Amino acid sequence: MSLSPTFMTVLPFDLVELIAKEIEDDPSIFNLRLVSKSVNSAVTPLALRVVVVRDSIESASAVSFLQDCDGSVTSHVREVIFRGYSPGNRPEEEPRDALRATFSRLNKFPNLHTLRLDFHVLWEESVRQQWTRLVPEKLSRFYHLQTAIFAGLAENPPRSLISLLLHNIYKEKNFHRVLEPVQNLEIRVLSEPDDEVWFEKRFLAVFWRQSVALMVRAATSLTSLTLRGDQPVGVNPPLSFQGATLPHLTSLVLHQFMLDPMLSVGSGVFAFILRHKATLTHLELHGCTIDGGEVPEFLGQWHTIFTRFEQELRFLRSFVFENRDGNPSQSLEFGYTRLVYEEYDYETWKEPIHSAGPSILGRFKLFA
């Protein structure tokens, strides 16, 4: 369908606005702003609703220009998305400083409620082990770029922010203040998946235990929390969620976590779930397992998990369960893992689990 300027100017304002909402191509929306004042009024809020920042000086400068506009422009921005280049692409000029400046001024958008940071998806760092520490041999530009962006955010956290999505982040302690007003938080962690690099998994566990726990503690306004690991984590050592409570949490989604219903310190993932029984209405467990330690001894099993859920999660209205292969809960392949080599490496336990408790299948169906 071809929309000529003359055609658009004679249409009722409400119809122009409706047509603009159905246009998915951003350049088309911006071109419509040139048709007339009435069309401009209808289209401008849509054209500026989502601002995409790319890994380049040109993109950072364009967003900076928007930030310098008056409220008639900046008030329309609702969401900012950062899309990094893939590791195979490199901008001609390093945009790190320009991007830091741009992200330090997100509070120029007074109605910004969603920030999404899509960083690169491949592990590019080079590290070596020195005694009990990992020493960087060479840090990639992607690491420095993330550090710069988080530093910019920490300088002036956007107070209107309620939703934050972080994909493929490194360890970063510089942005906890950004999390205070956030209501929806999604964290997806990128790490080295090589099974032979066992000493690096020790530091991955430390990252989850310290950095992620601090993020969760800082985000006291959360109503929705999603944590996506790319390797099993959660039991040895347990995540430091001791006493951590999010008073408004209604939705919790976990990927690749190990649950231990026998963990007595109250800092594990299972205890964290139950601690939110008064508010939790939606729960998803994807690729989660029960760990039996190095022996292994599966003293706590899935029937224990589901029994406690049934007894205590009285307000739960929806529950999603997928095994480690991504199959739906109908397959009922309940996962178990064991600790390997007294370190932080785990393998799937494939032998039958003998249980003196009730039927896992029956307990799952009763709970679900």
Coordinates of C-alpha atoms in Angstrom, one line a residue:
M1 CA 0.0 0.0 0.0
S2 CA 1.4 3.4 -1.0
L3 CA 0.7 6.3 1.3
S4 CA 1.0 9.6 -0.4
P5 CA 1.5 12.9 1.6
T6 CA -1.8 14.2 0.2
F7 CA -3.7 11.0 1.2
M8 CA -2.3 11.1 4.7
T9 CA -3.2 14.8 5.3
V10 CA -6.8 14.3 4.5
L11 CA -7.3 11.4 6.9
P12 CA -8.7 11.9 10.3
F13 CA -6.1 12.2 13.1
D14 CA -7.1 9.0 14.8
L15 CA -6.9 7.0 11.6
V16 CA -3.4 8.4 10.8
E17 CA -2.3 7.3 14.3
L18 CA -3.7 3.9 13.8
I19 CA -2.0 3.4 10.5
A20 CA 1.3 4.6 11.9
K21 CA 1.1 2.0 14.7
E22 CA 1.0 -0.8 12.1
I23 CA 4.1 0.3 10.3
E24 CA 7.1 -1.8 11.5
D25 CA 9.8 -0.1 9.4
D26 CA 11.4 2.7 11.4
P27 CA 12.5 4.8 8.4
S28 CA 8.9 4.8 7.1
I29 CA 7.7 6.2 10.4
F30 CA 10.3 8.9 10.3
N31 CA 9.4 9.8 6.7
L32 CA 5.8 10.2 7.7
R33 CA 6.8 12.9 10.2
L34 CA 7.6 15.1 7.2
V35 CA 4.1 15.0 5.7
S36 CA 2.4 17.6 7.8
K37 CA 2.1 19.0 11.3
S38 CA -0.9 16.8 12.1
V39 CA 0.8 13.6 10.8
N40 CA 4.0 14.7 12.7
S41 CA 2.0 14.9 15.9
A42 CA 0.6 11.4 15.4
V43 CA 3.8 9.7 14.4
T44 CA 6.5 11.4 16.5
P45 CA 5.6 9.5 19.8
L46 CA 5.8 6.2 17.8
A47 CA 9.0 7.0 16.0
L48 CA 10.8 7.9 19.3
R49 CA 9.3 5.3 21.6
V50 CA 12.2 2.9 21.1
V51 CA 15.8 4.2 20.7
V52 CA 18.4 1.7 19.5
V53 CA 22.0 2.4 20.3
R54 CA 24.7 0.6 18.3
D55 CA 28.4 0.0 18.8
S56 CA 29.6 3.0 16.9
I57 CA 30.4 6.7 17.4
E58 CA 27.8 7.7 14.9
S59 CA 25.0 6.0 16.8
A60 CA 26.2 7.4 20.2
S61 CA 26.2 10.9 18.6
A62 CA 22.7 10.5 17.2
V63 CA 21.3 9.5 20.6
S64 CA 23.3 12.3 22.3
F65 CA 21.6 14.7 19.9
L66 CA 18.2 13.4 21.0
Q67 CA 19.2 13.9 24.7
D68 CA 19.9 17.6 24.0
C69 CA 16.4 18.2 22.6
D70 CA 13.6 19.7 24.7
G71 CA 10.9 17.8 26.5
S72 CA 8.6 17.7 23.5
V73 CA 11.1 15.2 22.0
T74 CA 12.7 13.4 25.0
S75 CA 9.5 12.7 26.8
H76 CA 8.5 10.2 24.0
V77 CA 11.4 7.8 24.6
R78 CA 10.2 4.7 26.6
E79 CA 12.8 2.1 25.8
V80 CA 16.6 2.1 25.0
I81 CA 18.2 -1.0 23.4
F82 CA 21.9 -1.5 23.0
R83 CA 23.0 -3.9 20.2
G84 CA 26.6 -4.7 20.1
Y85 CA 28.5 -5.8 17.1
S86 CA 29.4 -9.4 16.7
P87 CA 33.1 -10.3 17.4
G88 CA 33.8 -10.5 13.7
N89 CA 32.9 -6.9 13.1
R90 CA 34.8 -4.0 14.5
P91 CA 33.9 -0.3 14.2
E92 CA 36.4 1.9 12.4
E93 CA 36.8 4.1 15.5
E94 CA 36.6 2.9 19.1
P95 CA 33.2 4.3 20.4
R96 CA 33.8 3.4 24.1
D97 CA 34.0 7.0 25.4
A98 CA 31.1 8.2 23.3
L99 CA 28.9 5.4 24.5
R100 CA 29.8 5.9 28.1
A101 CA 28.8 9.6 27.8
T102 CA 25.5 8.6 26.1
F103 CA 24.6 6.1 28.8
S104 CA 25.5 8.5 31.6
R105 CA 22.7 10.8 30.2
L106 CA 19.8 8.4 30.0
N107 CA 18.1 10.4 32.7
K108 CA 17.5 13.0 29.9
F109 CA 14.6 10.7 28.9
P110 CA 12.2 11.3 31.8
N111 CA 9.8 8.5 30.8
L112 CA 12.3 5.8 30.1
H113 CA 11.1 2.6 31.6
T114 CA 13.0 -0.2 29.8
L115 CA 16.7 -0.7 29.2
R116 CA 18.0 -3.7 27.2
L117 CA 21.7 -4.4 26.8
D118 CA 22.4 -7.1 24.2
F119 CA 26.2 -7.5 24.3
H120 CA 28.2 -9.9 22.1
V121 CA 27.5 -13.6 22.4
L122 CA 30.9 -15.2 22.2
W123 CA 33.6 -15.6 24.9
E124 CA 36.6 -13.6 23.7
E125 CA 38.7 -13.3 26.8
S126 CA 42.1 -14.9 27.4
V127 CA 43.0 -15.8 30.9
R128 CA 45.6 -18.1 32.7
Q129 CA 45.7 -19.6 36.2
Q130 CA 48.2 -18.2 38.7
W131 CA 48.0 -20.2 41.9
T132 CA 44.4 -19.7 43.0
R133 CA 43.6 -16.7 40.9
L134 CA 42.7 -16.2 37.2
V135 CA 44.9 -13.6 35.6
P136 CA 43.8 -11.9 32.4
E137 CA 46.3 -12.2 29.6
K138 CA 44.3 -10.0 27.3
L139 CA 41.0 -8.4 27.8
S140 CA 38.9 -7.9 24.7
R141 CA 37.4 -4.6 23.6
F142 CA 34.0 -6.1 24.4
Y143 CA 35.0 -6.4 28.1
H144 CA 36.2 -2.7 28.1
L145 CA 33.0 -1.7 26.3
Q146 CA 30.8 -3.3 28.9
T147 CA 32.8 -1.7 31.7
A148 CA 32.4 1.8 30.1
I149 CA 28.7 1.4 29.6
F150 CA 28.0 0.3 33.2
A151 CA 30.3 3.1 34.5
G152 CA 28.2 5.6 32.5
L153 CA 25.0 4.2 33.9
A154 CA 26.3 4.3 37.5
E155 CA 27.1 8.0 37.1
N156 CA 23.5 9.0 36.7
P157 CA 21.1 6.1 37.1
P158 CA 17.8 6.7 35.3
R159 CA 15.3 6.9 38.1
S160 CA 12.3 6.1 35.9
L161 CA 13.7 2.7 34.9
I162 CA 11.5 -0.3 35.8
S163 CA 12.7 -3.0 33.4
L164 CA 16.3 -4.0 32.8
L165 CA 17.5 -6.9 30.5
L166 CA 21.2 -7.8 30.6
H167 CA 22.4 -10.4 28.1
N168 CA 25.9 -11.8 28.2
I169 CA 27.4 -9.7 30.9
Y170 CA 30.8 -9.9 32.5
K171 CA 31.5 -9.4 36.2
E172 CA 30.8 -5.8 37.0
K173 CA 30.4 -4.1 40.3
N174 CA 29.8 -0.6 39.0
F175 CA 26.1 -0.4 38.5
H176 CA 24.2 -1.6 41.6
R177 CA 22.6 1.8 42.0
V178 CA 20.9 1.4 38.6
L179 CA 19.0 -1.6 40.0
E180 CA 17.2 0.1 42.9
P181 CA 14.0 1.2 41.0
V182 CA 13.9 -1.8 38.6
Q183 CA 10.8 -3.9 38.7
N184 CA 11.7 -6.5 35.9
L185 CA 15.3 -7.9 35.8
E186 CA 16.7 -10.5 33.5
I187 CA 20.4 -11.6 33.8
R188 CA 21.9 -13.9 31.2
V189 CA 25.6 -14.9 32.0
L190 CA 28.2 -15.7 29.4
S191 CA 31.1 -18.0 30.4
E192 CA 33.7 -20.4 28.9
P193 CA 31.8 -23.7 28.3
D194 CA 35.0 -25.8 27.9
D195 CA 34.6 -28.7 30.3
E196 CA 38.3 -29.1 30.7
V197 CA 38.9 -25.6 32.0
W198 CA 37.8 -26.7 35.5
F199 CA 39.6 -23.9 37.4
E200 CA 37.6 -21.2 35.6
K201 CA 34.4 -22.7 36.9
R202 CA 35.5 -22.0 40.4
F203 CA 35.5 -18.3 39.5
L204 CA 32.2 -18.6 37.7
A205 CA 30.7 -19.9 41.0
V206 CA 32.3 -16.9 42.9
F207 CA 30.7 -14.6 40.3
W208 CA 27.2 -16.1 40.9
R209 CA 27.7 -16.2 44.7
Q210 CA 29.0 -12.6 45.0
S211 CA 28.1 -10.4 42.0
V212 CA 24.7 -11.8 41.1
A213 CA 23.7 -12.0 44.8
L214 CA 24.6 -8.3 45.2
M215 CA 22.5 -7.4 42.1
V216 CA 19.5 -9.2 43.5
R217 CA 19.9 -7.6 46.9
A218 CA 20.1 -4.2 45.3
A219 CA 16.9 -4.6 43.2
T220 CA 14.5 -4.3 46.1
S221 CA 11.6 -3.2 43.8
L222 CA 11.6 -6.3 41.7
T223 CA 8.3 -8.0 40.7
S224 CA 9.9 -10.2 38.0
L225 CA 13.3 -11.9 38.1
T226 CA 14.9 -14.1 35.4
L227 CA 18.4 -15.7 36.0
R228 CA 19.9 -17.6 33.0
G229 CA 23.1 -19.5 33.6
D230 CA 24.9 -21.3 30.8
Q231 CA 26.5 -23.9 33.2
P232 CA 25.1 -25.6 36.3
V233 CA 25.3 -23.4 39.4
G234 CA 23.7 -23.0 42.8
V235 CA 24.8 -25.7 45.3
N236 CA 28.6 -25.9 45.7
P237 CA 29.1 -23.3 46.9
P238 CA 25.5 -22.2 47.5
L239 CA 24.4 -18.8 46.2
S240 CA 24.6 -16.2 48.9
F241 CA 20.9 -15.5 49.1
Q242 CA 21.0 -15.8 52.9
G243 CA 18.2 -13.5 54.1
A244 CA 17.7 -11.9 50.7
T245 CA 14.0 -11.2 50.2
L246 CA 12.3 -9.3 47.4
P247 CA 9.0 -8.1 49.0
H248 CA 7.2 -7.6 45.7
L249 CA 8.4 -10.6 43.7
T250 CA 5.6 -12.4 41.8
S251 CA 7.5 -14.1 38.9
L252 CA 10.7 -16.1 39.1
V253 CA 12.4 -17.9 36.1
L254 CA 15.6 -20.0 36.6
H255 CA 17.8 -21.6 34.0
Q256 CA 20.5 -24.2 34.7
F257 CA 20.3 -24.0 38.5
M258 CA 20.8 -26.8 41.0
L259 CA 18.4 -27.2 43.9
D260 CA 19.1 -28.8 47.2
P261 CA 16.1 -29.3 49.5
M262 CA 18.4 -30.5 52.3
L263 CA 20.6 -27.4 52.3
S264 CA 20.4 -26.1 55.9
V265 CA 22.0 -22.7 55.6
G266 CA 19.0 -21.1 54.0
S267 CA 21.1 -19.4 51.3
G268 CA 20.4 -21.8 48.4
V269 CA 18.1 -21.4 45.5
F270 CA 15.4 -23.7 46.9
A271 CA 15.2 -21.7 50.1
F272 CA 15.1 -18.5 48.1
I273 CA 12.0 -19.8 46.2
L274 CA 10.2 -20.7 49.4
R275 CA 11.1 -17.4 51.0
H276 CA 8.8 -15.7 48.5
K277 CA 5.8 -17.9 49.0
A278 CA 3.6 -15.0 50.1
T279 CA 4.0 -13.2 46.7
L280 CA 5.1 -15.7 44.1
T281 CA 2.4 -16.5 41.5
H282 CA 4.6 -17.7 38.5
L283 CA 7.6 -20.0 38.6
E284 CA 9.7 -21.5 35.8
L285 CA 12.5 -24.1 36.1
H286 CA 14.5 -24.8 32.9
G287 CA 17.3 -27.3 32.9
C288 CA 17.4 -27.3 36.7
T289 CA 18.7 -30.4 38.6
I290 CA 19.2 -31.8 42.1
D291 CA 22.8 -32.3 43.0
G292 CA 24.0 -35.3 45.0
G293 CA 27.5 -34.1 45.7
E294 CA 30.6 -36.1 44.9
V295 CA 29.5 -39.4 46.6
P296 CA 26.7 -39.0 45.4
E297 CA 23.9 -39.1 47.9
F298 CA 20.5 -37.8 46.8
L299 CA 19.0 -37.3 50.2
G300 CA 16.7 -34.6 48.8
Q301 CA 14.9 -35.6 45.6
W302 CA 12.3 -34.1 43.3
H303 CA 9.4 -35.5 45.2
T304 CA 10.7 -33.5 48.2
I305 CA 10.8 -30.4 46.0
F306 CA 7.3 -30.8 44.7
T307 CA 5.9 -31.7 48.1
R308 CA 7.3 -28.5 49.6
F309 CA 6.0 -26.4 46.6
E310 CA 2.6 -27.9 47.0
Q311 CA 2.5 -27.2 50.8
E312 CA 4.0 -23.7 50.8
L313 CA 3.5 -22.0 47.4
R314 CA -0.2 -21.4 48.1
F315 CA -0.5 -18.4 45.7
L316 CA 1.3 -20.0 42.7
R317 CA -0.9 -19.9 39.6
S318 CA 1.5 -21.0 36.8
F319 CA 4.4 -23.4 36.8
V320 CA 6.8 -24.3 33.9
F321 CA 9.2 -27.2 34.1
E322 CA 11.7 -28.2 31.4
N323 CA 14.5 -30.7 31.6
R324 CA 18.2 -30.0 30.6
D325 CA 17.5 -30.9 27.0
G326 CA 14.7 -28.3 26.7
N327 CA 11.9 -30.9 26.6
P328 CA 8.6 -30.0 28.2
S329 CA 7.6 -31.4 31.5
Q330 CA 5.4 -34.1 29.9
S331 CA 8.7 -36.1 29.3
L332 CA 9.2 -36.1 33.1
E333 CA 12.9 -36.6 32.8
F334 CA 13.8 -35.1 36.2
G335 CA 17.5 -34.1 36.3
Y336 CA 20.1 -35.1 38.8
T337 CA 23.8 -34.1 38.8
R338 CA 26.9 -35.1 40.8
L339 CA 30.0 -33.1 41.7
V340 CA 33.3 -34.0 40.0
Y341 CA 36.8 -33.8 41.3
E342 CA 35.9 -31.8 44.4
E343 CA 35.7 -28.7 42.3
Y344 CA 32.8 -26.8 40.7
D345 CA 32.3 -29.2 37.8
Y346 CA 29.2 -31.3 37.4
E347 CA 28.0 -34.1 35.3
T348 CA 24.6 -35.6 34.7
W349 CA 23.7 -38.6 36.9
K350 CA 22.2 -41.2 34.6
E351 CA 21.7 -44.1 36.9
P352 CA 18.3 -44.8 38.5
I353 CA 17.5 -42.9 41.7
H354 CA 16.0 -45.2 44.3
S355 CA 13.4 -43.3 46.4
A356 CA 11.6 -44.3 49.6
G357 CA 9.3 -41.4 49.1
P358 CA 6.2 -41.0 47.1
S359 CA 6.1 -41.3 43.3
I360 CA 7.9 -38.4 41.6
L361 CA 5.5 -38.6 38.7
G362 CA 2.5 -38.7 41.0
R363 CA 3.8 -35.9 43.2
F364 CA 4.6 -33.7 40.1
K365 CA 1.1 -34.3 38.6
L366 CA -0.5 -33.5 42.0
F367 CA 1.5 -30.2 42.3
A368 CA 1.1 -29.2 38.6

